[in-house]
XYZ file of C-alpha atoms in Angstrom:
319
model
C 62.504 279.425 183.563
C 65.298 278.167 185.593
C 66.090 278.956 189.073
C 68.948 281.558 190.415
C 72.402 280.239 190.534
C 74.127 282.302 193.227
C 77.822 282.188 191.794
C 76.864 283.596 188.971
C 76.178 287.003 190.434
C 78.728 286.468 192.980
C 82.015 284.296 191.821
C 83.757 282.706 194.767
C 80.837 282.799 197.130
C 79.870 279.032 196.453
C 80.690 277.428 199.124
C 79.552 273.928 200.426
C 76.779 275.471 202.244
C 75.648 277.906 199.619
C 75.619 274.739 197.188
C 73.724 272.855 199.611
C 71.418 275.529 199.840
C 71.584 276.427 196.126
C 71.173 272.694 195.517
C 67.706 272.732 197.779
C 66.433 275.553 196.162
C 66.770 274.138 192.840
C 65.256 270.984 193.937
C 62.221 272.632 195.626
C 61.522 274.836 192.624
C 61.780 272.573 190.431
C 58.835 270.345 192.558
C 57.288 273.334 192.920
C 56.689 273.600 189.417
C 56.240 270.350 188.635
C 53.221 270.214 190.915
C 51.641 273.371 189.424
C 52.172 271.753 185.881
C 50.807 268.281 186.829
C 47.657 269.922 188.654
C 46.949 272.303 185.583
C 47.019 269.631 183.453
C 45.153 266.769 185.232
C 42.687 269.524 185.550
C 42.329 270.438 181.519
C 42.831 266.342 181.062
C 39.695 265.936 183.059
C 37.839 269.309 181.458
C 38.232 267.509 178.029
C 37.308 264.360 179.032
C 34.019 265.688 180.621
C 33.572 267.312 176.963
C 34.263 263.766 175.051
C 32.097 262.073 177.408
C 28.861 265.039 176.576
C 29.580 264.803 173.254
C 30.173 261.033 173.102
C 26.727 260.564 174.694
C 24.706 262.969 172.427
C 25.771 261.875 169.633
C 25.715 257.663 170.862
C 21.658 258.811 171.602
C 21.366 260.418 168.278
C 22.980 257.263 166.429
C 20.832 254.872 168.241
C 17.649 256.715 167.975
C 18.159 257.260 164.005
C 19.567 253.882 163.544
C 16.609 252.123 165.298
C 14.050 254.123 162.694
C 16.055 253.432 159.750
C 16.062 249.667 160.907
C 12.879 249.193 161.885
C 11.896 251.498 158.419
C 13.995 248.936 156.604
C 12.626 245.960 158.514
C 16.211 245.387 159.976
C 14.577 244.095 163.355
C 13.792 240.722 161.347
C 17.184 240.103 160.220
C 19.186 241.040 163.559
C 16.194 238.093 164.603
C 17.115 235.696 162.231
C 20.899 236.968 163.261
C 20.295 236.190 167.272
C 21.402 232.742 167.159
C 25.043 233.792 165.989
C 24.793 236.338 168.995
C 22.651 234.520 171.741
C 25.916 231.906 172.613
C 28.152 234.092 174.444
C 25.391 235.709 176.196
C 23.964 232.849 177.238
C 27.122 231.275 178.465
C 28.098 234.032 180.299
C 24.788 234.252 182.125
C 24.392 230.646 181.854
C 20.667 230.809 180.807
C 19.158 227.574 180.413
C 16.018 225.577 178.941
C 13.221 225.119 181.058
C 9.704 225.491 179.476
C 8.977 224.641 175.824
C 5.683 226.526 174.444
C 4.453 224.240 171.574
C 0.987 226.797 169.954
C -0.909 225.709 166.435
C -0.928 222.214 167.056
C -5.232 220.536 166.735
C -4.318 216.941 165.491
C -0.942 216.983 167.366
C -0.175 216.541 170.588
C 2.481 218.835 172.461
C 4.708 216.046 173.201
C 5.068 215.057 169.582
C 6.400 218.402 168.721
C 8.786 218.861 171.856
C 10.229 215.109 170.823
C 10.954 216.037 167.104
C 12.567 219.256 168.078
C 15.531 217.174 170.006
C 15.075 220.033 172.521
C 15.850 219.306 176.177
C 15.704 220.640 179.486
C 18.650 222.312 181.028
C 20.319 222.635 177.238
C 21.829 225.985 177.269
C 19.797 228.781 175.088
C 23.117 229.462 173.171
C 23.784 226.116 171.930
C 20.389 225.860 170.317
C 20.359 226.643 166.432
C 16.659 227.585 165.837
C 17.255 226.776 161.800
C 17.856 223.049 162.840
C 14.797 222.832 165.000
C 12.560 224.379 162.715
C 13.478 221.884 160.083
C 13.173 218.237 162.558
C 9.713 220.182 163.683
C 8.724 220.068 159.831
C 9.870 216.850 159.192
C 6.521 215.892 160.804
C 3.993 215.040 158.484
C 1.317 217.148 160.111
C 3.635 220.220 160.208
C 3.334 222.505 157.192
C 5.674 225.132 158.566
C 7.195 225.827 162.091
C 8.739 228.824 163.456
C 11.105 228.770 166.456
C 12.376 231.865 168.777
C 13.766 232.013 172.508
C 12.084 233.832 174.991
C 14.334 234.911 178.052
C 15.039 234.044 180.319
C 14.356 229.857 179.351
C 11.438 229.454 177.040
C 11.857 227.924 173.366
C 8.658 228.836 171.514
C 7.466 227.007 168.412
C 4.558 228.146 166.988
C 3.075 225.201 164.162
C 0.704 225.610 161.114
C -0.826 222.438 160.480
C -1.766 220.584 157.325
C -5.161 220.132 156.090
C -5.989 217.032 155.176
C -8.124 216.128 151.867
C -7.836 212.817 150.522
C -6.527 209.451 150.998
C -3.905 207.938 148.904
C -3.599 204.154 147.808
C -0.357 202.881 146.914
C 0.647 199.087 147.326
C -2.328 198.317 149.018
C -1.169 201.221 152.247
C -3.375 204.132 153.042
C -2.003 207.721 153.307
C -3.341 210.897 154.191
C -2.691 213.786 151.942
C -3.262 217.197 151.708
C -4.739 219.202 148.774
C -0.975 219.951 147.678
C -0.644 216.170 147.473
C 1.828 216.058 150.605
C 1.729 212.921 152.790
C 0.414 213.661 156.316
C 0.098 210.245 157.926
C -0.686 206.618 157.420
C -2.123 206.529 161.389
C -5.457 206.963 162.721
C -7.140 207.321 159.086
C -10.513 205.906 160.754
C -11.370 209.673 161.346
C -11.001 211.002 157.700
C -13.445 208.088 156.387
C -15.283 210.175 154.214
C -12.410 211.961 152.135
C -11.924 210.606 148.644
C -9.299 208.377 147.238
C -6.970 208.819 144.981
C -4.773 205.356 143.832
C -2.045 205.118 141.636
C 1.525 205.706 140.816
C 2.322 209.542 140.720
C -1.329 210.476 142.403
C -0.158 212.715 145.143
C 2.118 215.128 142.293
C -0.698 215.594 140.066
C -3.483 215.214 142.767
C -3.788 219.162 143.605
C -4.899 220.118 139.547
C -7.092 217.500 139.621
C -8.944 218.806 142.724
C -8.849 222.368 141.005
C -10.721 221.085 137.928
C -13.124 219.196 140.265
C -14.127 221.779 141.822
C -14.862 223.850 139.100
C -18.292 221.799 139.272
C -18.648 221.208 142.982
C -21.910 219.160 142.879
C -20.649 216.840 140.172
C -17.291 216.725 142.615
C -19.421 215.450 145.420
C -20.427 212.186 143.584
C -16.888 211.329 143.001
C -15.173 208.449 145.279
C -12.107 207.943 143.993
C -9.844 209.130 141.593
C -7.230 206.562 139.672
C -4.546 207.479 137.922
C -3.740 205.533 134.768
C -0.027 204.839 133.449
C 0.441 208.224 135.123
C -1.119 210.121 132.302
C -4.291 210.913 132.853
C -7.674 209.774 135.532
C -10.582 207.694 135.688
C -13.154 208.862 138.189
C -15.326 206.488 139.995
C -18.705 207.986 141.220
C -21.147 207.122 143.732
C -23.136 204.910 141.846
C -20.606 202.729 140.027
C -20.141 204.239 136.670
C -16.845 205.686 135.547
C -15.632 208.584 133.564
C -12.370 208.324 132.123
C -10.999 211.626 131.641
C -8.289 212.528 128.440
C -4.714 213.154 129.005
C -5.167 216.877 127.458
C -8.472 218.919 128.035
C -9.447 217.017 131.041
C -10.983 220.615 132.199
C -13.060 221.092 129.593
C -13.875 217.092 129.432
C -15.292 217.898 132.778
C -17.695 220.512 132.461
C -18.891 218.968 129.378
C -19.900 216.081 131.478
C -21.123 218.460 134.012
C -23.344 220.135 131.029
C -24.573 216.527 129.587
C -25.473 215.306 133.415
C -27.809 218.565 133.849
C -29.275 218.143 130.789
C -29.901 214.320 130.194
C -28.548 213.185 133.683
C -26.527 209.971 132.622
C -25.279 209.170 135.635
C -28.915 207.814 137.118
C -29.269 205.610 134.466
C -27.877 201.871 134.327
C -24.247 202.370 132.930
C -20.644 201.020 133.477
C -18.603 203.939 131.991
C -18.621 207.528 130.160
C -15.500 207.782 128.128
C -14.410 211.027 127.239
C -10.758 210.369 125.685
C -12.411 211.894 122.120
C -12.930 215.591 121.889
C -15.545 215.285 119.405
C -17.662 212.440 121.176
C -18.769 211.108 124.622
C -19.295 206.869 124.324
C -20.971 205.516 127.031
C -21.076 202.049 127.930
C -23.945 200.678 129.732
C -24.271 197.677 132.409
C -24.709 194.328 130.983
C -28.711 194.095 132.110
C -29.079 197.524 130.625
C -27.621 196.771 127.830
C -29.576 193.494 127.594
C -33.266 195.409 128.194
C -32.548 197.907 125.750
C -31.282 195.163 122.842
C -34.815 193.877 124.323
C -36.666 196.871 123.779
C -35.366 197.225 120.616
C -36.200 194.115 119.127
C -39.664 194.409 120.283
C -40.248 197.910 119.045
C -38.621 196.495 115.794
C -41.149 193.346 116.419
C -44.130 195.484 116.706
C -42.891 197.927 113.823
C -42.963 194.393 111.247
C -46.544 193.750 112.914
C -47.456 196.939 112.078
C -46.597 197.061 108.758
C -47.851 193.464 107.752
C -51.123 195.217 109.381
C -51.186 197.720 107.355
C -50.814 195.520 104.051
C -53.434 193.202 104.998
């Protein structure tokens, strides 16, 4: 509503000093109201913000208390882990957190400082500029390493936890030594003086077939024990040399069942006690077996005398 106007009631009475004074009132009034207005509204302005804010906040702690179950029901918590790298940078340069302790756990043949080197790691790098994916794969690049996992622990820890590899045979090659595990893996070519007593395998393509090999071996783990070394030929197929000397050449195909039916002949008739060079079991439907040259020599000479004393016999018995 506008204010009174004077000469409108009263035409000619507006002078100067009734304008001036008209003029004032207007003025004031409309401040007046102005106030009033800007008051009433800063006031419902604030009421509604106090409202937003309530509701803003109950439903923010609703959201984050159903969202963290549903993550944590779908496993979510491992991928936003796998996902910190892409987040850590800009926290860590705005709080400008820093390497300074690397926790190196799993290691027995390693030592700590072999891991820490391979990881390219160093002290004072900044948290955020480390990409966990890279470490973890220069950490596995070590022989010993089967698998490696890598996380950052705040404020300035990296953590790498190592599983080792197991080692189970040697492997000849060229005339080198190399430690391998069941999976046929190279390990090392140091330090092999400690594994003395694991078995050899030699030959071109050893390591890829070496793990069925083992599995068939040790099928029959007390005919396993007596092997030494294990070579493979044209990268077909093996010839096992035991303990005593003799070797059994296995077939290309069947080698499992080649190898308990040596198993079953050793029980029964153990062959591998008695003077002989090789047990060759390329045929299904026969085992040969070759015997040394002085066994093979005594038994042509036991032969000839039992067929000696046979003749005497029978000329004996004519007579």
């Amino acid at each position: 509503m506008s204010p009174l106007n004077p000469g409108r009631v009263m035409p000619g009475a507006r002078d100067n000093a009734a304008a001036k004074r008209g003029g004032k009132q207007k003025r004031a009034g409309r401040r007046a109201m102005t106030d009033r207005e800007a008051q009433a509204a800063s006031f419902i302005h604030r009421r509604r913000m106090q409202r937003i804010r309530r509701i803003g906040a109950i439903s923010g702690s609703v959201v984050v208390v159903v969202g963290g179950l549903w993550m944590w029901l779908a496993g979510t918590f491992t991928a936003m882990a796998d996902a910190a790298p892409e987040m850590v940078p800009s926290i860590s340069d705005l709080s400008g957190l820093t390497v300074n302790h690397i926790d190196v756990s799993g290691i027995n043949s390693l030592e700590p400082e072999e891991i820490i080197i391979a990881s390219g790691v160093e002290d004072g790098q900044k948290l955020g500029d480390i990409d966990l994916d890279v470490v973890r794969e220069r950490v596995e690049s070590v022989g010993w390493v089967r698998a490696a996992r890598v996380s950052r622990i705040l404020p300035g820890t990296i953590q790498i936890a190592v599983s080792e590899r197991v080692p189970y045979a040697f492997w000849q090659q060229k005339r080198k030594l190399r430690l391998i595990d069941r999976e046929g893996v190279e390990i090392t070519q140091k330090d092999l003086v400690h594994f003395a007593k694991l078995p050899l395998v030699v030959g071109e393509g050893a390591p890829k077939h070496a793990k069925a090999l083992f599995d068939i071996m040790d099928s029959e783990p007390a005919l396993s024990a007596r092997v030494k070394a294990a070579v493979r030929v044209g990268d077909r197929r093996w010839d096992l040399h035991f303990d005593n000397g003799s070797i059994v050449r296995l077939p290309e195909y069947g080698a499992d069942a080649a190898w308990h039916r040596l198993a079953a002949v050793e029980g029964a008739k153990g062959i591998l006690e008695r003077d002989i060079v090789s047990v060759d079991m390329r045929l299904g439907d026969r085992t040969t077996v070759r015997l040394t040259p002085e066994a093979a020599q005594a038994r042509r000479d036991a032969e000839a005398a039992a067929a000696k004393a046979a003749k005497a016999l029978k000329n004996n018995g004519k007579g």
